[in-house]
């Protein structure tokens, strides 16, 4: 079975332990994790690091997305210009995340490029964030929504962008599964029970292309 290159997409600071353990798990499955903090990405000196991240997506076979409490850094305009926002809007019933393209995060940018390229994405959302997302959905049209401080979100002003990113992902026409996790073993179990079959399909497709 051909090994897959699996891109791990998430904010790094708050999810460093999860990312580290997930790296070992992917290796043990016989695949190759791709993570920026381990120099797995080829950073072209002519480009900004954000551009290198989005360019690397093209070289991967699957993406594991982890959504936690932080929004992360905003992507530079040159990197955002590499994604086709008009195309992305047509893939989901929820497009509010694109109302302010200048506020797209680095993690979001990576996922948008993966969607463009039709690369399988396995999305895991922290259980506390998902709980607050339900509260957000019930109140998002009310005047006081911007006054709510969601306990799971690191910075109050980023809540809308995190929750609308979740909406975009879950309301897509395909590849829209979202899994809840509270510990790293939850992610590992889901990949073993659900993702491994899809990983095997990716391997077969990769072998046919070679």
Short mmCIF file of C-alpha atoms in Angstrom, two decimals:
data_model
loop_
_atom_site.label_atom_id
_atom_site.label_comp_id
_atom_site.label_asym_id
_atom_site.label_seq_id
_atom_site.Cartn_x
_atom_site.Cartn_y
_atom_site.Cartn_z
CA UNK A 1 0.00 0.00 0.00
CA UNK A 2 1.43 3.35 -1.04
CA UNK A 3 2.14 5.77 1.77
CA UNK A 4 0.09 8.96 1.83
CA UNK A 5 1.28 12.47 2.54
CA UNK A 6 -1.14 13.73 5.22
CA UNK A 7 -1.18 17.47 5.84
CA UNK A 8 -1.98 18.46 9.44
CA UNK A 9 -3.79 21.81 9.42
CA UNK A 10 -4.50 23.73 12.62
CA UNK A 11 -3.25 26.55 14.78
CA UNK A 12 0.02 25.47 16.39
CA UNK A 13 0.30 27.27 19.72
CA UNK A 14 -2.82 25.90 21.43
CA UNK A 15 -2.76 22.49 19.74
CA UNK A 16 0.97 21.69 19.89
CA UNK A 17 0.53 18.55 22.03
CA UNK A 18 -2.30 17.23 19.86
CA UNK A 19 -0.26 17.89 16.71
CA UNK A 20 2.81 16.15 18.12
CA UNK A 21 0.89 13.01 19.13
CA UNK A 22 -1.01 12.99 15.86
CA UNK A 23 2.29 13.10 13.98
CA UNK A 24 3.43 9.88 15.65
CA UNK A 25 0.04 8.28 15.03
CA UNK A 26 0.12 9.06 11.29
CA UNK A 27 3.65 7.66 11.08
CA UNK A 28 2.56 4.48 12.82
CA UNK A 29 -0.20 4.04 10.25
CA UNK A 30 2.51 3.95 7.61
CA UNK A 31 1.89 7.43 6.21
CA UNK A 32 3.90 10.66 6.07
CA UNK A 33 2.63 13.62 8.13
CA UNK A 34 3.27 17.09 6.71
CA UNK A 35 3.62 19.79 9.37
CA UNK A 36 5.14 23.25 9.17
CA UNK A 37 6.91 23.14 12.55
CA UNK A 38 8.88 20.03 11.53
CA UNK A 39 10.21 21.52 8.30
CA UNK A 40 8.12 19.11 6.24
CA UNK A 41 7.11 21.98 3.95
CA UNK A 42 9.47 23.20 1.25
CA UNK A 43 9.71 26.93 1.89
CA UNK A 44 10.69 28.72 -1.31
CA UNK A 45 12.91 31.68 -0.37
CA UNK A 46 11.23 33.71 -3.12
CA UNK A 47 7.82 33.33 -1.45
CA UNK A 48 6.30 34.22 1.90
CA UNK A 49 5.88 31.22 4.23
CA UNK A 50 2.08 31.54 3.91
CA UNK A 51 2.38 31.04 0.15
CA UNK A 52 4.59 27.99 0.68
CA UNK A 53 1.95 26.46 2.97
CA UNK A 54 -0.81 26.83 0.42
CA UNK A 55 1.48 25.59 -2.37
CA UNK A 56 2.32 22.46 -0.34
CA UNK A 57 -1.33 21.39 -0.23
CA UNK A 58 -1.05 20.42 -3.89
CA UNK A 59 1.54 17.80 -2.98
CA UNK A 60 -0.55 16.06 -0.31
CA UNK A 61 -3.08 13.24 -0.51
CA UNK A 62 -5.28 14.00 2.52
CA UNK A 63 -5.72 16.74 5.13
CA UNK A 64 -6.51 16.40 8.82
CA UNK A 65 -8.01 19.66 10.12
CA UNK A 66 -8.18 20.38 13.84
CA UNK A 67 -10.27 23.33 15.07
CA UNK A 68 -9.65 24.55 18.59
CA UNK A 69 -9.91 27.75 20.59
CA UNK A 70 -7.70 30.00 18.49
CA UNK A 71 -8.25 31.66 15.12
CA UNK A 72 -4.56 31.94 14.32
CA UNK A 73 -2.71 34.43 12.19
CA UNK A 74 -4.26 36.11 9.18
CA UNK A 75 -2.99 35.02 5.78
CA UNK A 76 -1.20 37.63 3.70
CA UNK A 77 -3.05 38.90 0.58
CA UNK A 78 -0.58 37.20 -1.80
CA UNK A 79 -1.45 33.83 -0.29
CA UNK A 80 -5.21 34.51 -0.27
CA UNK A 81 -4.99 35.40 -3.96
CA UNK A 82 -4.00 31.79 -4.63
CA UNK A 83 -7.47 30.51 -3.71
CA UNK A 84 -10.59 30.75 -5.87
CA UNK A 85 -13.17 32.33 -3.59
CA UNK A 86 -15.92 32.33 -6.24
CA UNK A 87 -15.51 28.58 -6.68
CA UNK A 88 -15.51 27.99 -2.93
CA UNK A 89 -18.74 29.94 -2.48
CA UNK A 90 -20.45 27.48 -4.81
CA UNK A 91 -19.43 24.49 -2.69
CA UNK A 92 -21.37 25.37 0.48
CA UNK A 93 -24.72 26.78 1.58
CA UNK A 94 -22.88 28.94 4.11
CA UNK A 95 -20.60 31.63 2.66
CA UNK A 96 -20.44 34.29 5.37
CA UNK A 97 -16.82 33.38 6.01
CA UNK A 98 -15.96 35.11 2.72
CA UNK A 99 -17.60 38.44 3.62
CA UNK A 100 -14.21 39.68 4.81
CA UNK A 101 -11.54 37.93 2.71
CA UNK A 102 -8.86 40.10 4.30
CA UNK A 103 -9.48 38.20 7.55
CA UNK A 104 -8.98 34.68 6.24
CA UNK A 105 -6.60 32.79 8.52
CA UNK A 106 -3.62 30.70 7.46
CA UNK A 107 -5.40 27.49 8.52
CA UNK A 108 -8.55 28.44 6.61
CA UNK A 109 -6.49 29.25 3.54
CA UNK A 110 -4.91 25.78 3.60
CA UNK A 111 -8.32 24.13 3.80
CA UNK A 112 -9.79 26.28 1.03
CA UNK A 113 -6.99 25.21 -1.29
CA UNK A 114 -7.54 21.55 -0.38
CA UNK A 115 -11.22 21.93 -1.25
CA UNK A 116 -10.33 23.49 -4.60
CA UNK A 117 -8.09 20.51 -5.35
CA UNK A 118 -10.72 18.00 -4.16
CA UNK A 119 -8.39 16.57 -1.53
CA UNK A 120 -10.13 14.56 1.26
CA UNK A 121 -10.42 16.52 4.52
CA UNK A 122 -11.01 15.00 7.96
CA UNK A 123 -12.28 17.74 10.28
CA UNK A 124 -12.08 17.49 14.07
CA UNK A 125 -13.57 20.19 16.31
CA UNK A 126 -12.87 20.54 20.02
CA UNK A 127 -16.00 19.49 21.93
CA UNK A 128 -16.12 22.78 23.89
CA UNK A 129 -15.89 24.80 20.67
CA UNK A 130 -18.64 22.71 19.10
CA UNK A 131 -20.87 23.26 22.13
CA UNK A 132 -20.39 27.02 21.89
CA UNK A 133 -21.02 26.82 18.16
CA UNK A 134 -24.50 25.46 18.89
CA UNK A 135 -25.12 28.44 21.18
CA UNK A 136 -23.86 30.78 18.47
CA UNK A 137 -26.21 29.26 15.89
CA UNK A 138 -29.23 29.83 18.12
CA UNK A 139 -28.36 33.48 18.68
CA UNK A 140 -26.41 34.63 15.62
CA UNK A 141 -29.25 36.80 14.29
CA UNK A 142 -29.78 38.61 17.58
CA UNK A 143 -28.37 42.05 18.30
CA UNK A 144 -26.42 40.93 21.35
CA UNK A 145 -24.46 38.18 19.57
CA UNK A 146 -21.26 40.24 19.47
CA UNK A 147 -21.48 40.78 23.21
CA UNK A 148 -21.39 37.09 24.08
CA UNK A 149 -18.11 35.74 25.38
CA UNK A 150 -17.84 32.09 24.43
CA UNK A 151 -15.75 30.24 27.04
CA UNK A 152 -14.10 27.96 24.49
CA UNK A 153 -12.81 30.78 22.27
CA UNK A 154 -9.45 32.32 23.12
CA UNK A 155 -10.25 35.82 21.77
CA UNK A 156 -13.82 37.10 21.78
CA UNK A 157 -13.45 38.98 18.49
CA UNK A 158 -12.51 35.80 16.60
CA UNK A 159 -15.57 33.74 17.58
CA UNK A 160 -17.60 34.68 14.51
CA UNK A 161 -14.79 33.68 12.13
CA UNK A 162 -14.27 30.31 13.81
CA UNK A 163 -17.97 29.48 13.97
CA UNK A 164 -18.67 30.57 10.38
CA UNK A 165 -15.73 28.46 9.22
CA UNK A 166 -17.42 25.48 10.86
CA UNK A 167 -20.68 26.41 9.12
CA UNK A 168 -18.94 26.59 5.75
CA UNK A 169 -17.45 23.14 6.25
CA UNK A 170 -20.54 21.37 7.57
CA UNK A 171 -22.87 22.82 4.90
CA UNK A 172 -20.76 21.79 1.95
CA UNK A 173 -22.28 19.49 -0.66
CA UNK A 174 -19.67 16.78 -0.07
CA UNK A 175 -16.68 15.95 2.14
CA UNK A 176 -18.50 17.72 4.97
CA UNK A 177 -18.15 15.32 7.89
CA UNK A 178 -17.19 16.97 11.18
CA UNK A 179 -16.07 14.93 14.18
CA UNK A 180 -16.05 16.05 17.80
CA UNK A 181 -13.04 15.40 20.02
CA UNK A 182 -12.03 16.12 23.59
CA UNK A 183 -8.72 14.21 23.63
CA UNK A 184 -6.22 12.95 21.09
CA UNK A 185 -7.44 9.35 21.40
CA UNK A 186 -10.83 10.47 20.04
CA UNK A 187 -9.13 11.62 16.83
CA UNK A 188 -7.09 8.44 16.60
CA UNK A 189 -10.14 6.21 17.10
CA UNK A 190 -12.14 8.05 14.45
CA UNK A 191 -9.33 7.81 11.91
CA UNK A 192 -8.96 4.10 12.70
CA UNK A 193 -12.69 3.42 12.39
CA UNK A 194 -13.64 5.86 9.63
CA UNK A 195 -10.64 7.54 8.09
CA UNK A 196 -8.50 4.46 7.57
CA UNK A 197 -10.90 3.10 4.96
CA UNK A 198 -10.78 6.43 3.14
CA UNK A 199 -6.98 6.49 3.49
CA UNK A 200 -6.89 3.09 1.80
CA UNK A 201 -9.01 4.43 -1.08
CA UNK A 202 -6.62 7.39 -1.39
CA UNK A 203 -3.73 4.94 -1.52
CA UNK A 204 -5.35 2.96 -4.32
CA UNK A 205 -6.06 6.14 -6.27
CA UNK A 206 -2.48 7.29 -5.76
CA UNK A 207 -1.13 3.96 -6.97
CA UNK A 208 -3.28 4.12 -10.12
CA UNK A 209 -1.88 7.58 -10.94
CA UNK A 210 1.73 6.46 -10.58
#
